[in-house]
mmCIF file of C-alpha atoms in Angstrom:
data_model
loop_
_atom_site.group_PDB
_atom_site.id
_atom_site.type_symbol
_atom_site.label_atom_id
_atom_site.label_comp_id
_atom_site.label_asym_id
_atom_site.label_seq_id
_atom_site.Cartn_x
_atom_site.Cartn_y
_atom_site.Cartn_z
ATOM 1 C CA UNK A 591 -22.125 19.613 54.699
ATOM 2 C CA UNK A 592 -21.064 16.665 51.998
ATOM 3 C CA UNK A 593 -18.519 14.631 53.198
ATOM 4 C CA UNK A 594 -16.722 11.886 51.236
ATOM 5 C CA UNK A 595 -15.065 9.532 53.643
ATOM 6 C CA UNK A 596 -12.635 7.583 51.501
ATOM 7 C CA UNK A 597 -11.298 4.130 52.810
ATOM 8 C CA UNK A 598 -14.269 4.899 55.645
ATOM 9 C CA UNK A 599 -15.172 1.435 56.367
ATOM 10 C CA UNK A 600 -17.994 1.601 58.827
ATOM 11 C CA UNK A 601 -18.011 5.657 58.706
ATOM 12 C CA UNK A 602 -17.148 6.081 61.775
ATOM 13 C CA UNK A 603 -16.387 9.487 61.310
ATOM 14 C CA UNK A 604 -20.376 10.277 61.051
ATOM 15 C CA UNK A 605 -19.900 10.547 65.097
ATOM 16 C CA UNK A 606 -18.469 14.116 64.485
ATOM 17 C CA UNK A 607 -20.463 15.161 61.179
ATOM 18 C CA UNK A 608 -23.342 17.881 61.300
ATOM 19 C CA UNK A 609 -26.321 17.062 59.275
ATOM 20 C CA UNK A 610 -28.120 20.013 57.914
ATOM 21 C CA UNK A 611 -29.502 21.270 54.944
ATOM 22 C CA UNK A 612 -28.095 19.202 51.821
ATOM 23 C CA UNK A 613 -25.769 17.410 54.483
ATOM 24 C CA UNK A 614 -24.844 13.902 53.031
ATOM 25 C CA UNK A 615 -21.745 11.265 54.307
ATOM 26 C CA UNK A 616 -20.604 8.994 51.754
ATOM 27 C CA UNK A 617 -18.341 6.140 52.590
ATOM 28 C CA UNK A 618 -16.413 5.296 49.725
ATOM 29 C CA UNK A 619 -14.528 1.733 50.589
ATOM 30 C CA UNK A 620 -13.656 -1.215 48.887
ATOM 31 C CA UNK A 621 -14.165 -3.437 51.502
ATOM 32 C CA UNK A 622 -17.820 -4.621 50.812
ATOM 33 C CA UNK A 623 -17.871 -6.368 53.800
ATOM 34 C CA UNK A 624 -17.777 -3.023 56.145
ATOM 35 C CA UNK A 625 -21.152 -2.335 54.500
ATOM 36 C CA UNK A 626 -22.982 -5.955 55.206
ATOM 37 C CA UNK A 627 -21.510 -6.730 58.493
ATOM 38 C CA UNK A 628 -21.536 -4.297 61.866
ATOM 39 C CA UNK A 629 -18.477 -3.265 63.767
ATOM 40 C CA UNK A 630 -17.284 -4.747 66.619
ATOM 41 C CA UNK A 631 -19.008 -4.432 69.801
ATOM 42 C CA UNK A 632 -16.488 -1.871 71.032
ATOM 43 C CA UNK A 633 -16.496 0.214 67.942
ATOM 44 C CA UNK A 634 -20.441 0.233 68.520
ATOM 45 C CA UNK A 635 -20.502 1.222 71.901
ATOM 46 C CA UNK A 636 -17.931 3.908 71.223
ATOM 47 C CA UNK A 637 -19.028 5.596 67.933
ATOM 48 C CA UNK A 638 -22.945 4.064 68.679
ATOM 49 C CA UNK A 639 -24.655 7.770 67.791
ATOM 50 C CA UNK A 640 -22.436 8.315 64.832
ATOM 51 C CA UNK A 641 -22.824 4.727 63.398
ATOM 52 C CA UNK A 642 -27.448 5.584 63.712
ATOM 53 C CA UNK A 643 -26.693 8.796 61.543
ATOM 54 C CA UNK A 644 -27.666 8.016 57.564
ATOM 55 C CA UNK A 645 -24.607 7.465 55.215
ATOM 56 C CA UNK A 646 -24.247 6.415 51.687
ATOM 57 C CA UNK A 647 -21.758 3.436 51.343
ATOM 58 C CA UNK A 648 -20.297 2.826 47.828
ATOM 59 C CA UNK A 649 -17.620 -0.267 47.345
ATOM 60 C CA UNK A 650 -14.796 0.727 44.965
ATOM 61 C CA UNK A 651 -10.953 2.525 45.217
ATOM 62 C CA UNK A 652 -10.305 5.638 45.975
ATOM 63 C CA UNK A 653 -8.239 6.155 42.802
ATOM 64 C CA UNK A 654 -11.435 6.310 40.491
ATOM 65 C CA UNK A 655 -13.940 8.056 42.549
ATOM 66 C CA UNK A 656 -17.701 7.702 40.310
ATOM 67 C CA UNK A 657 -18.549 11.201 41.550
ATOM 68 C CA UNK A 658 -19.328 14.788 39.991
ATOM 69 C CA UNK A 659 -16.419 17.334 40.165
ATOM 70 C CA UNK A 660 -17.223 19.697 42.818
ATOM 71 C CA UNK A 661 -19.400 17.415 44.638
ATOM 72 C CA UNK A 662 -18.100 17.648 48.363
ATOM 73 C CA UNK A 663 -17.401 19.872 50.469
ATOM 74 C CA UNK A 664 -15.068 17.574 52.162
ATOM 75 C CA UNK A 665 -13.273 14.860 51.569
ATOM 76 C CA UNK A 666 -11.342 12.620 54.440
ATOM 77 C CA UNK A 667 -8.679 10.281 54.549
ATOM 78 C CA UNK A 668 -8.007 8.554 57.789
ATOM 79 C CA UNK A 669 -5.243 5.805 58.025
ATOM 80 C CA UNK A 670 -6.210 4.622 54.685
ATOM 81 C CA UNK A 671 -3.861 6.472 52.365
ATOM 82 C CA UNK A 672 -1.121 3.681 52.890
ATOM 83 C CA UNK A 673 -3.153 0.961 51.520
ATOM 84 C CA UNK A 674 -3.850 2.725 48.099
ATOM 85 C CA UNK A 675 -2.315 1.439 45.136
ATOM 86 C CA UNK A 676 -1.477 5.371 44.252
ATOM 87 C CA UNK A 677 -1.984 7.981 46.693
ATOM 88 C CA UNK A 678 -0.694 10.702 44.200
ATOM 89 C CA UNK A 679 -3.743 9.843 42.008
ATOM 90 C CA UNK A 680 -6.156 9.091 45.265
ATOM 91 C CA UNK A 681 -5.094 12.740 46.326
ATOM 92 C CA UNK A 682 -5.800 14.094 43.158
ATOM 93 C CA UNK A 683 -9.210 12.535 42.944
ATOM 94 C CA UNK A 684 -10.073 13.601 45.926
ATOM 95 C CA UNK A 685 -9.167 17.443 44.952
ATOM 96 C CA UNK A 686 -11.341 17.195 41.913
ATOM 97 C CA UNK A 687 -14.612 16.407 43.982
ATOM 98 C CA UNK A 688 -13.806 18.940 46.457
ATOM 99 C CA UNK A 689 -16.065 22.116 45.742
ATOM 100 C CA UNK A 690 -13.643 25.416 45.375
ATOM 101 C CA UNK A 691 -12.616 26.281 49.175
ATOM 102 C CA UNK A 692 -13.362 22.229 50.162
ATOM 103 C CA UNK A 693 -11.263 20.524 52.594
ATOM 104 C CA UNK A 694 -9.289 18.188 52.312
ATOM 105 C CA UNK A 695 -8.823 16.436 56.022
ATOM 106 C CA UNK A 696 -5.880 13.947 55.761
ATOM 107 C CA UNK A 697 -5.128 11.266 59.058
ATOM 108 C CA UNK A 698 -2.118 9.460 58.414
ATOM 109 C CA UNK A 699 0.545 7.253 59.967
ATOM 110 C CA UNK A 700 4.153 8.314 59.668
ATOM 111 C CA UNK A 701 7.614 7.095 60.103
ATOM 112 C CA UNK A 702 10.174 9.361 61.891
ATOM 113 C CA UNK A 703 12.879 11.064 59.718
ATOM 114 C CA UNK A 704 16.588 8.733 59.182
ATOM 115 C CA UNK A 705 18.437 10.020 62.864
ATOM 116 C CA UNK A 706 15.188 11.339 64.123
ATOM 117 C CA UNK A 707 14.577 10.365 67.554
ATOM 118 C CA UNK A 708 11.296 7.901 68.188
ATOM 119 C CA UNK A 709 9.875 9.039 71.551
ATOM 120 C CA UNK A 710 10.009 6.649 74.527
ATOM 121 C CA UNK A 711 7.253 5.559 76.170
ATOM 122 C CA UNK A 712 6.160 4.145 79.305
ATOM 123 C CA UNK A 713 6.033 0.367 80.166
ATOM 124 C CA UNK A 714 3.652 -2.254 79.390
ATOM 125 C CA UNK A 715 2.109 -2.277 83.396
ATOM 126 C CA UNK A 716 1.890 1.364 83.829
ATOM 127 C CA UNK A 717 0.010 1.945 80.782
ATOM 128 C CA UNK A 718 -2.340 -0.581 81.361
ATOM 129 C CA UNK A 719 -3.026 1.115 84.968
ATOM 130 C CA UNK A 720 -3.128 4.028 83.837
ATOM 131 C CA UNK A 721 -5.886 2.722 81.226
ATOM 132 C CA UNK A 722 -7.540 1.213 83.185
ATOM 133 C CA UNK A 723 -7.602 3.848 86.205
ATOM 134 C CA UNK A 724 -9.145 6.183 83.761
ATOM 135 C CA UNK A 725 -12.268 5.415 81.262
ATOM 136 C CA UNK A 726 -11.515 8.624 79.282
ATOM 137 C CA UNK A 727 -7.721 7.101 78.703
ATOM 138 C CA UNK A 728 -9.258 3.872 77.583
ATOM 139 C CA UNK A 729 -11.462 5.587 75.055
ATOM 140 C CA UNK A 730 -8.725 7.407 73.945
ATOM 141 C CA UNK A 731 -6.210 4.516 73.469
ATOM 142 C CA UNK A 732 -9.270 2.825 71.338
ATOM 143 C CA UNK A 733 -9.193 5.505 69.098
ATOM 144 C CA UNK A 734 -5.617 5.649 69.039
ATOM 145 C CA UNK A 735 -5.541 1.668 67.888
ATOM 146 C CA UNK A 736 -7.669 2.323 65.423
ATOM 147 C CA UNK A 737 -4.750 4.617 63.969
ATOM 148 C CA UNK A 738 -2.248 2.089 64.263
ATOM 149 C CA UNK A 739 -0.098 1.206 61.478
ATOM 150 C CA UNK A 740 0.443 -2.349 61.561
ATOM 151 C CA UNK A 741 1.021 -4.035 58.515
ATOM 152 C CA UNK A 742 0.277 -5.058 55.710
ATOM 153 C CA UNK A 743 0.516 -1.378 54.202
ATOM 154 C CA UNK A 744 1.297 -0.555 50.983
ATOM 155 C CA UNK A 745 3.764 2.368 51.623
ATOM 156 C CA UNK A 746 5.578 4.124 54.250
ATOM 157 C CA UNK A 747 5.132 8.213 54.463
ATOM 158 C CA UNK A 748 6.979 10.556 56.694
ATOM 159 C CA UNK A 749 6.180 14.125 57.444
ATOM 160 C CA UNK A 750 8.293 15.250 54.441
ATOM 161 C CA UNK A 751 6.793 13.310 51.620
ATOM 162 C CA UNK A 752 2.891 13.539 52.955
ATOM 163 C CA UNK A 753 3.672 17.217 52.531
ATOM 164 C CA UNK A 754 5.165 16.889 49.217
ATOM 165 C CA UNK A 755 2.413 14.755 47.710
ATOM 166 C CA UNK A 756 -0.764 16.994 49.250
ATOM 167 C CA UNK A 757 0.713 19.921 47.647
ATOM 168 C CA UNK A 758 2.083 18.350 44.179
ATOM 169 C CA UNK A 759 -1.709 17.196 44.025
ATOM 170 C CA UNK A 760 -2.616 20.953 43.880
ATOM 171 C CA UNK A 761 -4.113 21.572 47.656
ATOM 172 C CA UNK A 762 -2.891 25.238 48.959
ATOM 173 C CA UNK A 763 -3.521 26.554 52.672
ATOM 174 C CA UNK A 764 -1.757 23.397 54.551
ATOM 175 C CA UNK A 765 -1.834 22.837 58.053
ATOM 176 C CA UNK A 766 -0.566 20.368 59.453
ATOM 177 C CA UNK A 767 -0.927 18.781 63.403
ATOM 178 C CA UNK A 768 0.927 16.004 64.843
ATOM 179 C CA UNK A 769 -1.725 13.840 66.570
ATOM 180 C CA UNK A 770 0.848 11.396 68.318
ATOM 181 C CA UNK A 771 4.694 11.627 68.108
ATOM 182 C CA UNK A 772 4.958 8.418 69.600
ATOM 183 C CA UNK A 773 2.604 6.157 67.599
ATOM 184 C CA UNK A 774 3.415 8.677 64.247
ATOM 185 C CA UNK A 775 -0.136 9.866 63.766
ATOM 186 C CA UNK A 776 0.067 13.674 61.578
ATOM 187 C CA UNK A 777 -3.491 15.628 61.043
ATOM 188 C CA UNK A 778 -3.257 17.235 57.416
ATOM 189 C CA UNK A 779 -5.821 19.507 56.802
ATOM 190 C CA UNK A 780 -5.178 21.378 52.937
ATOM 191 C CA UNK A 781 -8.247 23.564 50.668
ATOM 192 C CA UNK A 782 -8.894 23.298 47.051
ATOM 193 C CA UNK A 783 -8.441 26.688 46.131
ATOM 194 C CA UNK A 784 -10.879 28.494 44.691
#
């Protein structure tokens, strides 16, 4: 189908996308840079068969997308909500280029609730042998940095307010999956209704 991939940088997201019939994946990113220079050698080896599959790359914000309403069948934010000036009004872009019944597909760091427990992990040593003992760990863990929420970031969202803002923006049908309790990663998935 149409997907909008906003904050997509290289698109690596094309990896996963089916193209048929009127299929297009637009990466809409304001780093102009993503679009002149290729990704690291890791990120190529890794996400090499999505990164040959066509795309559309347009510089700008997400909070004044250039498209048609109804345009997409659906849009996807992944760790970029957090360095938008407004993700109320990215959100409610995003919903008004969404066909009727689009998805929205939300990836997003999180910080634990006040008195929430943060889930302990194991130490440095046995997660790098564990790593490297297993190639399918290491890919995993690459995709899992790429999630990270280091800083700088422009806000801080936990599980409570991402809710709040995907449905004040006017999304119905959430779901929503916790990726990784430890490094804060929540899957939102929400529908334009229509």
């Amino acid at each position: 189908g149409r997907v909008l991939d906003i904050g997509g940088g290289w698109g690596l997201f094309r990896k996963f996308w089916r193209t048929e019939g009127d299929a297009c994946f637009t990466v809409h990113d304001p780093g102009a840079e993503r679009f002149t220079v290729p990704p690291p050698e890791t990120l190529q080896r890794h996400f090499g068969d999505g990164l040959a599959r066509p795309a559309w790359f347009v510089e700008g914000f997400g909070e004044q997308l250039p498209y048609q309403d109804a345009s997409y069948d659906l849009v996807m934010i992944a760790s970029a909500l957090d360095h938008c000036a407004e993700p109320p009004r990215v959100l409610a872009e995003a919903r008004r280029v969404l066909r009727p019944g689009g998805t929205l597909l939300l990836i997003q760091g999180f910080d634990h609730e006040e008195g929430q427990p943060r889930p302990q992990g194991r130490s440095f040593l046995e997660r790098l042998g564990r790593l490297l003992a297993d190639p399918r760990r290491l890919h995993r863990a690459i995709r899992q940095r790429l999630f990270h929420r280091g800083e700088p970031h422009m806000h801080h969202f936990t599980r409570a307010s991402l809710r709040a803002m995907v449905e004040a923006a006017g999304y119905a049908g959430y779901a929503e999956t916790v990726i990784s309790e430890r490094f804060g990663v929540l899957g939102i998935e929400a529908r334009k209704a229509g």
